[in-house]
Amino acid sequence: MTSSAIVPHPIEPIAARPTDAKLAAAFLNSLSDYGARLHGRRIWLACSGGRDSLALAALCVQLYRQGKLPFLPQLLHVDHRLQADSHHWSMHVAQWAQKQQLPCHVLQAQVNGHDEQAARQARYDVIRAHMNQDDVLLLAHHADDQAETVLMRLIQGAGVNGLSGIQPWRVQTQGAHRIILWRPWLTVQRADISAYATRLQLPYIDDPTNETGDNVRSGLRRDIMPMLAEYNPNVIDNIARSAQLLSDAEATVRAQAIQDVEQTAIGSLQLSSAQRVLDIDKLAALPLHRQRQLLHHWLGQDEPLPPAKQLIDDVIQLSQRCDHDHQTELFWQGRKQSYTIRRYRQQLYRLSSDWLKWLKMPLTEQVELNCNLNLVPDVAATKSTLVSLRMSPDFMWQLHVTPNVLAQLSDHNSNSKNGETATKQVLKIAPLNRQQRIQTRQASSPQSGKKLYQTLGIPLWLRESLVVVSVALENEARNEKIASEPAKEIPILLLSPFESWHLSSADLSSQLTESLLSELVNSHLRIQ
């Protein structure tokens, strides 16, 4: 097994060889900062086999054998299969790890594309899938990487968050899965790592694409950084220091933005990443710079990368409009999913594309549940039924219905005096028909369609997600004339995924109290 990219040093144990005082001090200082967070977590080390990651693995072995490191990380090497020699590289890393008595796992990645970003995404995806919840991944990023990142983001017009650079400790989430990225070497330079690797005679993989790539980072590394170093030899350390100062400033700005979002968000209308809602009046009361930071956090809180400044400016303009045009839509393609930003009255909505698709799905057709009037109240209250109104792999809207609660309505609990008739109650649940006229307890008269939607303040995208709960009173009698009378259907409750409205009825409104309706129907909306 040979590869021209592998530095031709023999694979030998390195534990007893001298460590590098500067690299060791940086690692141990970072360990001191984050050591308390490491308790009980499994530690992995992403090792491409290149100079930086192999040097970090070597230092961990040395510090562990010296008793200065309380754990020995397990190596994770990803074979992207983009290079002809990638299989040889995987075998080389595994053999080096075996010689150091270091656990190593080789993972296979499927890259969708041929650029560096696609390879990076595939690498993180396969590593994340291998790691358990709250595991820690050691990464060998250093001060040169930090300087290149800050310059690259400066060229791209990043704000305080982007210019704060790479963070030494960052929680990364994808759905419910959470891992931690730990970078203990952000204060040391590439030259120090290179000298250490040379002294240890590490047989690292010198991937030629690192220097000859045509991406922005490779260009900065090859062409710009050497020129800046001619102007100021301390440029790397200075940029790293600026990144740290900006990181501190960003933490202050973020804390204020989080507080502003909490005070501005409408909690009753939130559904995690699917639907987030702001009160425009409260937003407008803030100074403009805090509005921008609030929207920056609010829009991007479920995404790994923040929104562009242009989008934030467009959202501010949308929130400041004085007309009544509620058709305007702003679109944002995030890394995880796409979003639509809309306004309805004095509310600002950020809606995920998956959520909007779900809202267009048909609701369950009419469901009928018979009520047993012969049950005593204590028994009646325990008999519940689960009704699914709309389901998908992403979202679920269900009702917990206890139809026998209606047995507590005294007017319909007993048979007639002559024993000829009895009233049978059927609970019906069905989508609201646009022509159906209903009257909420706050309204003076029945309404339907657009007038009803406007009265209740229901946005356009939620108007096909309204459900009416009704009680049908059917006569059971020996007398054919009475039995042939049509059932009387009385609407008692209107439901949306987020709200409910009690309906007015001359027949039942005096008996259907707030508490009784809450016992009768309980709505549940959740993300799967």
XYZ file of C-alpha atoms in Angstrom:
528
model
C 0.000 0.000 0.000
C 1.541 3.302 -1.152
C 0.362 6.804 -1.922
C 2.459 9.728 -3.054
C 0.435 12.046 -0.801
C 1.588 10.253 2.384
C 4.716 11.781 3.954
C 7.246 8.930 3.865
C 7.868 8.342 7.564
C 7.485 4.907 9.169
C 4.450 4.232 11.361
C 5.853 4.008 14.889
C 4.575 4.598 18.439
C 4.900 8.258 19.415
C 3.740 8.229 23.063
C 7.259 8.399 24.495
C 8.474 11.157 22.167
C 8.726 14.781 23.403
C 5.533 16.829 23.301
C 5.294 20.423 22.135
C 4.918 22.752 25.132
C 2.927 25.415 23.234
C 0.474 22.960 21.666
C 0.069 21.053 24.926
C -0.544 24.272 26.895
C -3.227 25.412 24.422
C -4.976 22.042 24.613
C -4.823 21.821 28.413
C -6.039 25.427 28.797
C -9.038 24.611 26.650
C -9.572 21.444 28.673
C -9.591 23.587 31.811
C -12.238 25.876 30.260
C -14.572 23.105 29.117
C -13.550 20.113 31.210
C -16.644 20.287 33.433
C -18.841 19.915 30.338
C -16.999 16.760 29.261
C -18.027 14.623 32.228
C -20.021 11.603 31.120
C -19.620 12.319 27.407
C -17.939 10.189 24.775
C -15.082 11.997 23.012
C -14.349 11.527 19.302
C -11.628 13.085 17.145
C -12.218 13.843 13.472
C -9.044 12.637 11.767
C -8.584 13.055 8.030
C -5.006 11.838 8.365
C -3.745 15.283 7.426
C -1.048 17.113 9.329
C -3.330 19.035 11.716
C -5.720 16.249 12.750
C -2.964 13.619 12.996
C -0.903 15.991 15.155
C -3.900 16.561 17.457
C -4.402 12.795 17.737
C -0.674 12.346 18.508
C -0.777 14.999 21.238
C -3.836 13.338 22.825
C -1.965 10.022 22.920
C 1.066 11.648 24.544
C -0.920 13.604 27.148
C -3.015 10.550 27.974
C 0.057 8.336 28.491
C 1.555 11.080 30.687
C -1.577 11.140 32.853
C -2.401 14.754 31.896
C -5.471 13.858 29.841
C -8.279 11.884 31.559
C -9.588 10.352 28.323
C -8.355 8.916 25.033
C -10.561 9.995 22.123
C -11.704 7.586 19.445
C -10.739 8.542 15.886
C -13.326 9.019 13.173
C -11.963 8.966 9.616
C -14.285 9.634 6.674
C -13.596 8.186 3.234
C -15.264 10.570 0.751
C -14.150 8.426 -2.214
C -13.416 11.607 -4.185
C -9.695 10.893 -4.537
C -8.212 7.875 -6.297
C -6.099 7.122 -3.210
C -8.837 7.639 -0.617
C -9.012 3.927 0.222
C -5.248 3.868 0.806
C -5.566 6.899 3.067
C -8.259 5.211 5.152
C -6.118 2.120 5.618
C -3.110 4.283 6.496
C -5.001 6.188 9.224
C -6.362 2.924 10.658
C -2.877 1.381 10.759
C -1.368 4.466 12.420
C -4.121 4.466 15.059
C -3.623 0.758 15.714
C 0.094 1.328 16.290
C -0.768 4.035 18.889
C -3.392 1.753 20.507
C -5.964 4.347 19.609
C -9.536 3.268 18.641
C -10.367 4.203 15.061
C -13.543 3.988 12.984
C -13.521 4.438 9.186
C -16.805 5.797 7.810
C -17.962 5.861 4.185
C -19.561 9.069 2.886
C -21.724 9.681 -0.171
C -20.906 13.144 -1.518
C -23.568 14.940 -3.565
C -21.303 17.147 -5.662
C -17.579 17.685 -6.149
C -16.810 20.926 -4.313
C -15.358 21.391 -0.842
C -18.716 22.427 0.657
C -20.416 19.238 -0.552
C -17.597 17.094 0.872
C -17.743 18.961 4.182
C -21.506 18.487 4.428
C -21.232 14.763 3.662
C -18.446 14.412 6.216
C -20.439 16.037 8.996
C -23.570 14.069 8.092
C -21.884 10.673 8.353
C -19.979 11.648 11.516
C -23.133 12.995 13.149
C -25.001 9.803 12.317
C -22.264 7.766 14.015
C -22.230 9.820 17.210
C -24.669 9.529 20.092
C -26.608 12.347 21.716
C -24.349 14.967 23.360
C -21.113 13.278 22.245
C -18.126 15.606 21.729
C -16.163 15.881 18.477
C -12.579 17.178 18.694
C -11.490 19.234 15.680
C -7.985 20.470 14.818
C -8.866 23.945 13.532
C -6.176 26.482 14.425
C -5.437 30.215 14.368
C -4.691 30.256 10.617
C -8.087 28.668 9.942
C -9.633 31.305 12.180
C -7.934 34.159 10.309
C -8.971 32.746 6.925
C -12.551 32.339 8.137
C -12.777 35.909 9.421
C -11.342 37.346 6.195
C -13.617 35.193 4.053
C -16.693 36.355 5.985
C -15.510 39.963 5.876
C -15.355 39.728 2.079
C -18.874 38.285 2.107
C -20.188 41.185 4.208
C -20.861 39.267 7.434
C -22.024 40.929 10.641
C -20.793 40.574 14.208
C -21.851 36.934 14.391
C -19.943 35.919 11.259
C -16.875 38.001 12.089
C -16.584 36.333 15.498
C -15.221 33.401 13.515
C -14.981 29.764 14.563
C -16.083 29.059 18.130
C -13.984 26.824 20.412
C -17.080 25.122 21.846
C -20.311 24.923 19.896
C -23.451 22.860 20.252
C -24.626 21.616 16.862
C -28.178 20.345 16.488
C -30.026 18.643 13.673
C -33.612 17.888 14.543
C -33.575 16.307 18.000
C -29.971 15.111 17.624
C -27.303 17.184 19.374
C -23.495 16.976 19.374
C -20.722 19.308 20.552
C -17.842 20.580 18.430
C -14.680 21.268 20.450
C -11.710 23.142 18.939
C -8.878 23.464 21.486
C -6.234 24.771 19.050
C -7.724 28.052 17.838
C -4.928 29.975 19.574
C -2.005 28.133 17.921
C -0.649 28.657 14.431
C -0.245 26.231 11.575
C 3.528 26.722 11.667
C 3.682 25.414 15.259
C 1.687 22.333 14.309
C 3.858 21.758 11.246
C 7.042 21.938 13.327
C 5.586 19.483 15.845
C 4.600 17.038 13.090
C 8.115 17.261 11.632
C 9.785 16.582 14.982
C 7.554 13.543 15.568
C 8.101 12.392 11.979
C 4.378 11.938 11.569
C 3.448 10.132 8.328
C 0.533 12.471 7.607
C -1.402 12.755 4.353
C -0.479 15.889 2.411
C -3.595 16.360 0.271
C -2.525 18.532 -2.713
C -6.021 20.005 -3.114
C -5.590 21.897 0.179
C -3.269 24.373 -1.503
C -4.395 24.257 -5.135
C -8.148 24.390 -4.675
C -10.025 27.120 -6.530
C -12.303 28.069 -3.631
C -12.097 31.322 -1.651
C -10.385 29.787 1.372
C -7.613 28.220 -0.723
C -7.053 31.544 -2.488
C -6.781 33.406 0.810
C -4.355 30.823 2.183
C -2.179 30.771 -0.926
C -2.228 34.393 -2.098
C -3.570 36.843 0.503
C -2.284 35.682 3.880
C 1.406 35.749 2.840
C 0.951 39.335 1.582
C -0.709 40.428 4.836
C 2.108 38.802 6.823
C 4.576 41.044 4.981
C 2.747 44.099 6.313
C 2.415 42.700 9.824
C 4.057 39.421 10.917
C 1.499 39.144 13.748
C -1.487 39.256 11.397
C -2.746 35.777 12.296
C -2.656 36.363 16.041
C -4.179 39.817 15.614
C -7.095 38.563 13.534
C -7.663 35.727 16.017
C -7.718 38.284 18.853
C -10.207 40.454 16.946
C -12.384 37.392 16.422
C -12.386 36.755 20.166
C -13.350 40.377 20.910
C -16.134 40.205 18.332
C -17.281 36.916 19.819
C -17.681 38.631 23.185
C -19.600 41.482 21.538
C -21.768 39.013 19.637
C -22.659 37.218 22.888
C -23.908 40.524 24.316
C -25.919 41.330 21.182
C -27.357 37.809 21.038
C -28.440 37.900 24.687
C -30.336 41.142 24.060
C -31.890 39.738 20.866
C -33.046 36.582 22.652
C -34.640 38.679 25.387
C -36.354 40.890 22.800
C -37.681 37.866 20.897
C -39.097 36.370 24.094
C -40.918 39.611 24.876
C -42.150 40.094 21.304
C -43.142 36.528 20.337
C -46.773 35.409 20.556
C -46.381 32.165 22.466
C -49.891 30.797 21.833
C -49.228 30.748 18.065
C -45.737 29.153 18.127
C -45.025 25.673 16.775
C -41.276 25.161 17.152
C -39.503 25.653 13.809
C -42.720 25.297 11.774
C -44.424 28.545 12.764
C -42.943 31.463 14.666
C -44.954 34.649 15.254
C -44.046 38.171 16.398
C -46.189 41.024 17.669
C -45.530 43.903 15.251
C -46.579 46.585 17.735
C -43.999 45.363 20.260
C -41.393 45.041 17.501
C -41.994 48.625 16.333
C -41.549 49.953 19.876
C -37.861 48.921 19.827
C -35.025 51.041 18.391
C -34.222 50.155 14.785
C -30.860 48.515 15.607
C -32.580 46.186 18.110
C -35.298 45.410 15.562
C -32.587 44.284 13.135
C -30.855 42.095 15.721
C -34.180 40.663 16.881
C -35.176 39.702 13.328
C -31.677 38.351 12.647
C -32.093 35.962 15.586
C -35.817 35.247 15.025
C -35.428 34.351 11.357
C -32.275 32.251 11.764
C -32.786 30.555 15.121
C -33.491 27.137 13.548
C -30.781 27.363 10.898
C -26.988 26.892 11.022
C -26.393 30.020 8.912
C -28.012 33.438 9.454
C -30.249 35.252 6.941
C -28.877 37.918 4.621
C -29.127 41.570 5.627
C -31.346 42.252 2.602
C -33.959 39.818 3.910
C -33.930 41.508 7.326
C -34.407 44.912 5.662
C -37.304 43.509 3.605
C -38.963 42.077 6.723
C -38.646 45.435 8.508
C -40.320 47.135 5.536
C -43.086 44.523 5.614
C -43.663 45.159 9.318
C -43.849 48.924 8.732
C -46.477 48.842 5.980
C -49.656 50.772 6.726
C -51.880 49.284 3.994
C -54.120 46.254 4.363
C -52.520 44.080 1.674
C -51.902 40.747 3.403
C -50.819 38.941 0.216
C -47.132 39.953 0.337
C -44.759 37.011 0.831
C -41.017 36.954 1.429
C -39.085 33.762 0.750
C -35.920 32.485 2.416
C -34.074 29.309 1.475
C -32.301 28.177 4.637
C -29.821 25.342 4.897
C -32.294 22.975 6.611
C -35.532 24.073 4.974
C -37.223 26.963 3.202
C -39.459 29.563 4.815
C -42.143 32.062 3.890
C -42.435 35.299 5.873
C -45.918 36.820 5.890
C -47.842 39.452 7.758
C -51.422 39.248 8.976
C -52.717 42.350 10.692
C -50.218 43.186 13.444
C -48.582 39.774 13.461
C -45.448 38.669 11.611
C -45.209 34.983 10.683
C -42.231 32.830 9.681
C -43.706 29.654 8.163
C -41.722 26.610 7.064
C -42.494 25.111 3.649
C -43.286 21.729 5.237
C -45.813 23.382 7.539
C -47.527 25.224 4.667
C -47.771 21.969 2.714
C -49.325 20.281 5.739
C -51.906 23.068 6.083
C -53.071 22.355 2.523
C -53.730 18.689 3.248
C -57.433 17.750 3.563
C -58.901 17.376 7.023
C -60.557 14.157 8.145
C -64.162 13.983 6.972
C -66.985 13.980 9.499
C -66.529 11.852 12.609
C -69.558 10.787 14.697
C -69.302 9.644 18.306
C -72.322 8.333 20.186
C -72.879 9.543 23.749
C -74.014 7.022 26.347
C -76.532 8.889 28.507
C -76.955 6.018 30.942
C -73.456 6.411 32.427
C -73.079 8.125 35.754
C -70.903 11.270 35.527
C -67.796 9.743 37.136
C -67.762 6.909 34.612
C -68.637 9.206 31.720
C -65.609 11.375 32.316
C -63.177 8.451 31.905
C -64.269 7.264 28.450
C -62.179 9.246 25.936
C -61.604 8.786 22.217
C -58.672 9.939 20.083
C -59.696 11.602 16.805
C -57.005 12.380 14.186
C -57.897 15.454 12.132
C -54.797 15.670 9.947
C -51.611 13.592 10.019
C -48.337 13.409 8.108
C -44.813 12.191 8.863
C -44.028 15.755 10.034
C -47.078 16.996 11.959
C -50.093 15.602 13.775
C -53.335 17.284 14.873
C -55.505 15.197 17.170
C -58.456 15.686 19.504
C -58.936 13.901 22.795
C -62.730 13.678 22.939
C -64.828 12.545 25.882
C -68.318 12.449 24.313
C -70.024 11.053 27.402
C -69.343 14.336 29.207
C -72.588 15.381 27.518
C -74.370 12.938 29.821
C -74.042 15.666 32.435
C -76.495 17.920 30.559
C -79.605 17.503 32.686
C -82.110 18.657 30.039
C -81.231 15.671 27.815
C -80.432 13.052 30.412
C -83.864 11.693 31.139
C -86.655 9.990 29.228
C -89.956 11.726 28.662
C -92.713 11.410 31.256
C -94.795 8.957 29.243
C -91.783 6.856 28.257
C -92.584 7.353 24.616
C -89.416 9.241 23.595
C -85.798 9.596 24.574
C -83.089 11.892 23.203
C -80.000 10.321 21.644
C -76.928 12.563 21.482
C -74.282 12.224 18.760
C -71.080 14.285 18.841
C -70.052 15.301 15.304
C -66.653 16.643 14.259
C -66.273 17.999 10.717
C -64.331 20.632 8.723
C -65.980 24.051 8.635
C -67.880 24.692 5.415
C -67.323 28.196 4.048
C -71.102 28.651 3.753
C -71.802 27.355 7.257
C -73.104 30.114 9.535
C -71.984 29.954 13.142
C -72.043 32.385 16.029
C -69.297 32.730 18.590
C -70.270 33.763 22.096
C -68.688 37.162 21.528
C -70.596 37.856 18.291
C -74.062 39.415 18.063
C -75.196 37.312 15.077
C -74.179 34.215 13.051
C -71.459 34.673 10.421
C -69.846 32.645 7.635
C -66.981 32.781 5.163
C -64.751 35.843 4.911
C -66.729 37.832 7.474
C -66.242 35.077 10.059
C -62.513 34.782 9.281
C -62.048 38.530 9.684
C -63.998 38.654 12.923
C -61.883 35.864 14.430
C -58.618 37.135 12.927
C -57.739 33.919 11.074
C -54.865 34.239 8.536
C -55.391 33.061 4.956
C -53.190 29.973 5.309
C -55.143 28.671 8.342
C -58.642 29.048 6.899
C -58.750 25.504 5.541
C -57.836 24.168 8.976
C -61.010 24.955 10.911
C -63.138 22.256 12.515
C -66.646 22.461 13.994
C -67.756 20.266 16.877
C -71.536 19.826 16.997
C -74.098 17.943 19.058
C -76.825 16.178 17.075
C -80.011 15.514 19.057
C -81.876 12.558 17.589
C -85.272 11.335 18.822
C -85.693 7.636 19.611
C -89.433 6.845 19.921
C -92.119 4.267 19.431
C -94.184 6.933 17.719
C -93.208 6.931 14.016
C -94.126 10.598 13.568
C -91.716 11.690 16.285
C -89.004 9.292 15.122
C -89.132 10.676 11.579
C -88.269 14.201 12.686
C -84.768 15.249 11.434
C -81.937 15.359 13.966
C -81.236 18.766 15.397
C -77.545 19.660 14.980
C -76.132 22.264 17.355
C -72.570 23.643 16.783
C -70.825 24.126 20.120
C -67.110 24.572 19.367
C -64.879 25.914 16.559
C -61.252 24.769 16.490
C -58.080 25.765 14.642
C -54.659 24.152 15.219
C -53.895 26.949 17.711
C -57.154 28.362 19.047
C -60.716 27.449 19.988
C -63.945 29.448 20.101
C -67.055 28.520 22.048
C -70.191 28.860 19.940
C -73.511 30.283 21.034
C -76.650 28.129 20.935
C -80.084 28.806 22.392
C -80.440 25.077 23.073
C -77.243 24.258 24.942
C -75.258 27.421 25.642
C -76.552 27.807 29.185
C -75.381 24.314 30.112
C -72.118 24.045 28.148
C -69.790 25.871 30.499
C -66.139 26.636 29.751
C -64.976 23.802 31.999
C -67.404 21.322 30.459
C -66.220 22.125 26.926
C -62.598 21.710 28.050
C -63.469 18.256 29.377
C -65.341 17.418 26.190
C -62.633 18.263 23.609
C -58.888 18.745 24.098
C -56.872 19.718 21.016
C -53.253 18.574 20.521
C -50.929 19.760 17.739
C -47.358 18.531 17.637
C -44.318 17.928 15.459
C -43.616 14.245 14.865
